[in-house]
């Protein structure tokens, strides 16, 4: 197939391009080379903005499907970034969808995120499945990290989050990801084509951007260890995440192109083997022969406590199972090149 990958110069997009080419697809790349992610872009790369209708239309010529990875990521460092997030992520998606409809490109694979869920799934011992409110600063300051039951205040037990959970965005970035999904869903409902939305969990691997305000925690820990410093683990280190290797995420994108979906369908893309941030830090520190992690008790505004995926739908419907074991993946990651911005 001829595929257009937006954001193909980025961390995940670059791996997606490689995997699609390895699977025999003819791949074109569209990338804004946004200065927040590409301070020194490769000199031979073309800069194309997904908000530029004419440029997007030209790149859609002869294309069978679009894999849309282009987005500003991270939690938003400053509310002043709000228009840029909405512009890149939502206006960009709207322009892409409009041009795809006009040209007749009927297949979209959308890079979404587990951030659409806000907190993961939870159950109260007395009240069953529930969804906690954002944690109060006073609780976090006092070291009470586990969210409480909205009905009785008892600490909740984390559960896998599945794709049926309603969206509860907790950041500007998360809100733009929910809006991307909703726009794509409306596009599919209008009969323009089919959409596979891949909700990535915590992606790590070679080529990850170095320690920046936008980096995921694996790159932050890796950069600290490379400088001889201990990883600084927030809260009590028991917060749970699902770290999924970027080559597995790329493989999920390849599978998504062939998925037999009707309209719009979302999938958790995760390893299915969750861990705690403290355990991930300890494994990476051991792999790098570095100082043991320090549990700081600090907390970050807007952080969620546990987000752990139910990976069953992606396995059943896309045939996706993550291949990379976390310990092995972190061992490779310990020496893999990161990307300087
Ligand atoms: C991250 C992204 C989110 C993305 C999602 C899925 C950021 C800020 N968040 O969410 O946009 O959609 O993955 O890929 O980019 N932590 C430490 N020490 C640090 C930094 C972080 O202990 O130095 C902890 C955090 O408090 C949190 C956990 O590590 O509990 C994960 O943090 P992060 O990597 O930022 O990921 P998420 O917040 O899960």
mmCIF file with all atom_site columns, N, CA, C and O in Angstrom, residues 314-341:
data_model
loop_
_atom_site.group_PDB
_atom_site.id
_atom_site.type_symbol
_atom_site.label_atom_id
_atom_site.label_alt_id
_atom_site.label_comp_id
_atom_site.label_asym_id
_atom_site.label_entity_id
_atom_site.label_seq_id
_atom_site.pdbx_PDB_ins_code
_atom_site.Cartn_x
_atom_site.Cartn_y
_atom_site.Cartn_z
_atom_site.occupancy
_atom_site.B_iso_or_equiv
_atom_site.pdbx_formal_charge
_atom_site.auth_seq_id
_atom_site.auth_comp_id
_atom_site.auth_asym_id
_atom_site.auth_atom_id
_atom_site.pdbx_PDB_model_num
ATOM 1   N N  . UNK A 1 314 ? -6.954 -5.521  21.505 1.00 0.00 ? 314 UNK A N  1
ATOM 2   C CA . UNK A 1 314 ? -5.924 -5.444  20.444 1.00 0.00 ? 314 UNK A CA 1
ATOM 3   C C  . UNK A 1 314 ? -5.438 -6.839  20.071 1.00 0.00 ? 314 UNK A C  1
ATOM 4   O O  . UNK A 1 314 ? -5.146 -7.116  18.907 1.00 0.00 ? 314 UNK A O  1
ATOM 5   N N  . UNK A 1 315 ? -5.371 -7.718  21.073 1.00 0.00 ? 315 UNK A N  1
ATOM 6   C CA . UNK A 1 315 ? -4.924 -9.096  20.782 1.00 0.00 ? 315 UNK A CA 1
ATOM 7   C C  . UNK A 1 315 ? -5.975 -9.810  19.918 1.00 0.00 ? 315 UNK A C  1
ATOM 8   O O  . UNK A 1 315 ? -5.662 -10.411 18.899 1.00 0.00 ? 315 UNK A O  1
ATOM 9   N N  . UNK A 1 316 ? -7.234 -9.685  20.318 1.00 0.00 ? 316 UNK A N  1
ATOM 10  C CA . UNK A 1 316 ? -8.299 -10.427 19.633 1.00 0.00 ? 316 UNK A CA 1
ATOM 11  C C  . UNK A 1 316 ? -8.576 -9.877  18.237 1.00 0.00 ? 316 UNK A C  1
ATOM 12  O O  . UNK A 1 316 ? -8.810 -10.637 17.301 1.00 0.00 ? 316 UNK A O  1
ATOM 13  N N  . UNK A 1 317 ? -8.560 -8.552  18.096 1.00 0.00 ? 317 UNK A N  1
ATOM 14  C CA . UNK A 1 317 ? -9.033 -7.972  16.832 1.00 0.00 ? 317 UNK A CA 1
ATOM 15  C C  . UNK A 1 317 ? -7.917 -7.530  15.889 1.00 0.00 ? 317 UNK A C  1
ATOM 16  O O  . UNK A 1 317 ? -8.117 -7.476  14.683 1.00 0.00 ? 317 UNK A O  1
ATOM 17  N N  . UNK A 1 318 ? -6.743 -7.165  16.453 1.00 0.00 ? 318 UNK A N  1
ATOM 18  C CA . UNK A 1 318 ? -5.629 -6.758  15.578 1.00 0.00 ? 318 UNK A CA 1
ATOM 19  C C  . UNK A 1 318 ? -4.575 -7.857  15.471 1.00 0.00 ? 318 UNK A C  1
ATOM 20  O O  . UNK A 1 318 ? -3.672 -7.771  14.643 1.00 0.00 ? 318 UNK A O  1
ATOM 21  N N  . UNK A 1 319 ? -4.676 -8.856  16.362 1.00 0.00 ? 319 UNK A N  1
ATOM 22  C CA . UNK A 1 319 ? -3.614 -9.870  16.420 1.00 0.00 ? 319 UNK A CA 1
ATOM 23  C C  . UNK A 1 319 ? -2.339 -9.301  17.008 1.00 0.00 ? 319 UNK A C  1
ATOM 24  O O  . UNK A 1 319 ? -1.241 -9.778  16.740 1.00 0.00 ? 319 UNK A O  1
ATOM 25  N N  . UNK A 1 320 ? -2.479 -8.264  17.866 1.00 0.00 ? 320 UNK A N  1
ATOM 26  C CA . UNK A 1 320 ? -1.300 -7.596  18.429 1.00 0.00 ? 320 UNK A CA 1
ATOM 27  C C  . UNK A 1 320 ? -0.971 -8.140  19.820 1.00 0.00 ? 320 UNK A C  1
ATOM 28  O O  . UNK A 1 320 ? -1.807 -8.100  20.728 1.00 0.00 ? 320 UNK A O  1
ATOM 29  N N  . UNK A 1 321 ? 0.244  -8.606  19.979 1.00 0.00 ? 321 UNK A N  1
ATOM 30  C CA . UNK A 1 321 ? 0.784  -8.944  21.295 1.00 0.00 ? 321 UNK A CA 1
ATOM 31  C C  . UNK A 1 321 ? 2.180  -8.345  21.358 1.00 0.00 ? 321 UNK A C  1
ATOM 32  O O  . UNK A 1 321 ? 2.969  -8.528  20.426 1.00 0.00 ? 321 UNK A O  1
ATOM 33  N N  . UNK A 1 322 ? 2.467  -7.634  22.433 1.00 0.00 ? 322 UNK A N  1
ATOM 34  C CA . UNK A 1 322 ? 3.794  -7.023  22.557 1.00 0.00 ? 322 UNK A CA 1
ATOM 35  C C  . UNK A 1 322 ? 4.845  -8.120  22.673 1.00 0.00 ? 322 UNK A C  1
ATOM 36  O O  . UNK A 1 322 ? 4.667  -9.091  23.411 1.00 0.00 ? 322 UNK A O  1
ATOM 37  N N  . UNK A 1 323 ? 5.931  -7.948  21.933 1.00 0.00 ? 323 UNK A N  1
ATOM 38  C CA . UNK A 1 323 ? 6.972  -8.986  21.900 1.00 0.00 ? 323 UNK A CA 1
ATOM 39  C C  . UNK A 1 323 ? 8.097  -8.698  22.887 1.00 0.00 ? 323 UNK A C  1
ATOM 40  O O  . UNK A 1 323 ? 8.785  -9.619  23.316 1.00 0.00 ? 323 UNK A O  1
ATOM 41  N N  . UNK A 1 324 ? 8.309  -7.435  23.228 1.00 0.00 ? 324 UNK A N  1
ATOM 42  C CA . UNK A 1 324 ? 9.511  -7.072  23.999 1.00 0.00 ? 324 UNK A CA 1
ATOM 43  C C  . UNK A 1 324 ? 9.216  -7.112  25.494 1.00 0.00 ? 324 UNK A C  1
ATOM 44  O O  . UNK A 1 324 ? 8.342  -6.396  25.995 1.00 0.00 ? 324 UNK A O  1
ATOM 45  N N  . UNK A 1 325 ? 9.962  -7.943  26.181 1.00 0.00 ? 325 UNK A N  1
ATOM 46  C CA . UNK A 1 325 ? 9.877  -8.043  27.635 1.00 0.00 ? 325 UNK A CA 1
ATOM 47  C C  . UNK A 1 325 ? 10.534 -6.794  28.259 1.00 0.00 ? 325 UNK A C  1
ATOM 48  O O  . UNK A 1 325 ? 11.543 -6.312  27.741 1.00 0.00 ? 325 UNK A O  1
ATOM 49  N N  . UNK A 1 326 ? 9.958  -6.294  29.351 1.00 0.00 ? 326 UNK A N  1
ATOM 50  C CA . UNK A 1 326 ? 10.429 -5.011  29.901 1.00 0.00 ? 326 UNK A CA 1
ATOM 51  C C  . UNK A 1 326 ? 11.897 -5.073  30.346 1.00 0.00 ? 326 UNK A C  1
ATOM 52  O O  . UNK A 1 326 ? 12.668 -4.146  30.071 1.00 0.00 ? 326 UNK A O  1
ATOM 53  N N  . UNK A 1 327 ? 12.279 -6.139  31.020 1.00 0.00 ? 327 UNK A N  1
ATOM 54  C CA . UNK A 1 327 ? 13.663 -6.207  31.503 1.00 0.00 ? 327 UNK A CA 1
ATOM 55  C C  . UNK A 1 327 ? 14.637 -6.198  30.321 1.00 0.00 ? 327 UNK A C  1
ATOM 56  O O  . UNK A 1 327 ? 15.635 -5.476  30.324 1.00 0.00 ? 327 UNK A O  1
ATOM 57  N N  . UNK A 1 328 ? 14.314 -6.995  29.285 1.00 0.00 ? 328 UNK A N  1
ATOM 58  C CA . UNK A 1 328 ? 15.179 -7.003  28.093 1.00 0.00 ? 328 UNK A CA 1
ATOM 59  C C  . UNK A 1 328 ? 15.137 -5.666  27.370 1.00 0.00 ? 328 UNK A C  1
ATOM 60  O O  . UNK A 1 328 ? 16.161 -5.155  26.912 1.00 0.00 ? 328 UNK A O  1
ATOM 61  N N  . UNK A 1 329 ? 13.936 -5.104  27.260 1.00 0.00 ? 329 UNK A N  1
ATOM 62  C CA . UNK A 1 329 ? 13.789 -3.818  26.581 1.00 0.00 ? 329 UNK A CA 1
ATOM 63  C C  . UNK A 1 329 ? 14.578 -2.737  27.296 1.00 0.00 ? 329 UNK A C  1
ATOM 64  O O  . UNK A 1 329 ? 15.241 -1.910  26.649 1.00 0.00 ? 329 UNK A O  1
ATOM 65  N N  . UNK A 1 330 ? 14.565 -2.750  28.635 1.00 0.00 ? 330 UNK A N  1
ATOM 66  C CA . UNK A 1 330 ? 15.301 -1.731  29.394 1.00 0.00 ? 330 UNK A CA 1
ATOM 67  C C  . UNK A 1 330 ? 16.807 -1.975  29.300 1.00 0.00 ? 330 UNK A C  1
ATOM 68  O O  . UNK A 1 330 ? 17.587 -1.031  29.301 1.00 0.00 ? 330 UNK A O  1
ATOM 69  N N  . UNK A 1 331 ? 17.194 -3.249  29.191 1.00 0.00 ? 331 UNK A N  1
ATOM 70  C CA . UNK A 1 331 ? 18.624 -3.547  29.051 1.00 0.00 ? 331 UNK A CA 1
ATOM 71  C C  . UNK A 1 331 ? 19.143 -2.942  27.734 1.00 0.00 ? 331 UNK A C  1
ATOM 72  O O  . UNK A 1 331 ? 20.187 -2.318  27.697 1.00 0.00 ? 331 UNK A O  1
ATOM 73  N N  . UNK A 1 332 ? 18.374 -3.104  26.671 1.00 0.00 ? 332 UNK A N  1
ATOM 74  C CA . UNK A 1 332 ? 18.769 -2.489  25.391 1.00 0.00 ? 332 UNK A CA 1
ATOM 75  C C  . UNK A 1 332 ? 18.700 -0.967  25.463 1.00 0.00 ? 332 UNK A C  1
ATOM 76  O O  . UNK A 1 332 ? 19.566 -0.256  24.955 1.00 0.00 ? 332 UNK A O  1
ATOM 77  N N  . UNK A 1 333 ? 17.647 -0.485  26.107 1.00 0.00 ? 333 UNK A N  1
ATOM 78  C CA . UNK A 1 333 ? 17.429 0.963   26.211 1.00 0.00 ? 333 UNK A CA 1
ATOM 79  C C  . UNK A 1 333 ? 18.583 1.634   26.966 1.00 0.00 ? 333 UNK A C  1
ATOM 80  O O  . UNK A 1 333 ? 18.930 2.794   26.707 1.00 0.00 ? 333 UNK A O  1
ATOM 81  N N  . UNK A 1 334 ? 19.197 0.887   27.884 1.00 0.00 ? 334 UNK A N  1
ATOM 82  C CA . UNK A 1 334 ? 20.297 1.428   28.696 1.00 0.00 ? 334 UNK A CA 1
ATOM 83  C C  . UNK A 1 334 ? 21.446 1.934   27.824 1.00 0.00 ? 334 UNK A C  1
ATOM 84  O O  . UNK A 1 334 ? 22.152 2.861   28.203 1.00 0.00 ? 334 UNK A O  1
ATOM 85  N N  . UNK A 1 335 ? 21.624 1.320   26.655 1.00 0.00 ? 335 UNK A N  1
ATOM 86  C CA . UNK A 1 335 ? 22.741 1.726   25.793 1.00 0.00 ? 335 UNK A CA 1
ATOM 87  C C  . UNK A 1 335 ? 22.271 2.282   24.456 1.00 0.00 ? 335 UNK A C  1
ATOM 88  O O  . UNK A 1 335 ? 23.092 2.709   23.642 1.00 0.00 ? 335 UNK A O  1
ATOM 89  N N  . UNK A 1 336 ? 20.968 2.265   24.206 1.00 0.00 ? 336 UNK A N  1
ATOM 90  C CA . UNK A 1 336 ? 20.452 2.729   22.909 1.00 0.00 ? 336 UNK A CA 1
ATOM 91  C C  . UNK A 1 336 ? 20.660 4.230   22.774 1.00 0.00 ? 336 UNK A C  1
ATOM 92  O O  . UNK A 1 336 ? 20.630 4.955   23.776 1.00 0.00 ? 336 UNK A O  1
ATOM 93  N N  . UNK A 1 337 ? 20.874 4.708   21.544 1.00 0.00 ? 337 UNK A N  1
ATOM 94  C CA . UNK A 1 337 ? 20.983 6.159   21.387 1.00 0.00 ? 337 UNK A CA 1
ATOM 95  C C  . UNK A 1 337 ? 19.654 6.854   21.681 1.00 0.00 ? 337 UNK A C  1
ATOM 96  O O  . UNK A 1 337 ? 18.601 6.347   21.311 1.00 0.00 ? 337 UNK A O  1
ATOM 97  N N  . UNK A 1 338 ? 19.721 7.978   22.376 1.00 0.00 ? 338 UNK A N  1
ATOM 98  C CA . UNK A 1 338 ? 18.539 8.831   22.530 1.00 0.00 ? 338 UNK A CA 1
ATOM 99  C C  . UNK A 1 338 ? 18.672 9.948   21.505 1.00 0.00 ? 338 UNK A C  1
ATOM 100 O O  . UNK A 1 338 ? 19.713 10.107  20.872 1.00 0.00 ? 338 UNK A O  1
ATOM 101 N N  . UNK A 1 339 ? 17.599 10.709  21.354 1.00 0.00 ? 339 UNK A N  1
ATOM 102 C CA . UNK A 1 339 ? 17.639 11.767  20.340 1.00 0.00 ? 339 UNK A CA 1
ATOM 103 C C  . UNK A 1 339 ? 17.823 13.113  21.025 1.00 0.00 ? 339 UNK A C  1
ATOM 104 O O  . UNK A 1 339 ? 17.024 13.496  21.882 1.00 0.00 ? 339 UNK A O  1
ATOM 105 N N  . UNK A 1 340 ? 18.886 13.816  20.674 1.00 0.00 ? 340 UNK A N  1
ATOM 106 C CA . UNK A 1 340 ? 19.039 15.187  21.159 1.00 0.00 ? 340 UNK A CA 1
ATOM 107 C C  . UNK A 1 340 ? 18.054 16.026  20.353 1.00 0.00 ? 340 UNK A C  1
ATOM 108 O O  . UNK A 1 340 ? 17.819 15.745  19.188 1.00 0.00 ? 340 UNK A O  1
ATOM 109 N N  . UNK A 1 341 ? 17.458 17.016  20.975 1.00 0.00 ? 341 UNK A N  1
ATOM 110 C CA . UNK A 1 341 ? 16.483 17.813  20.220 1.00 0.00 ? 341 UNK A CA 1
ATOM 111 C C  . UNK A 1 341 ? 17.190 18.728  19.243 1.00 0.00 ? 341 UNK A C  1
ATOM 112 O O  . UNK A 1 341 ? 18.304 19.118  19.422 1.00 0.00 ? 341 UNK A O  1
#
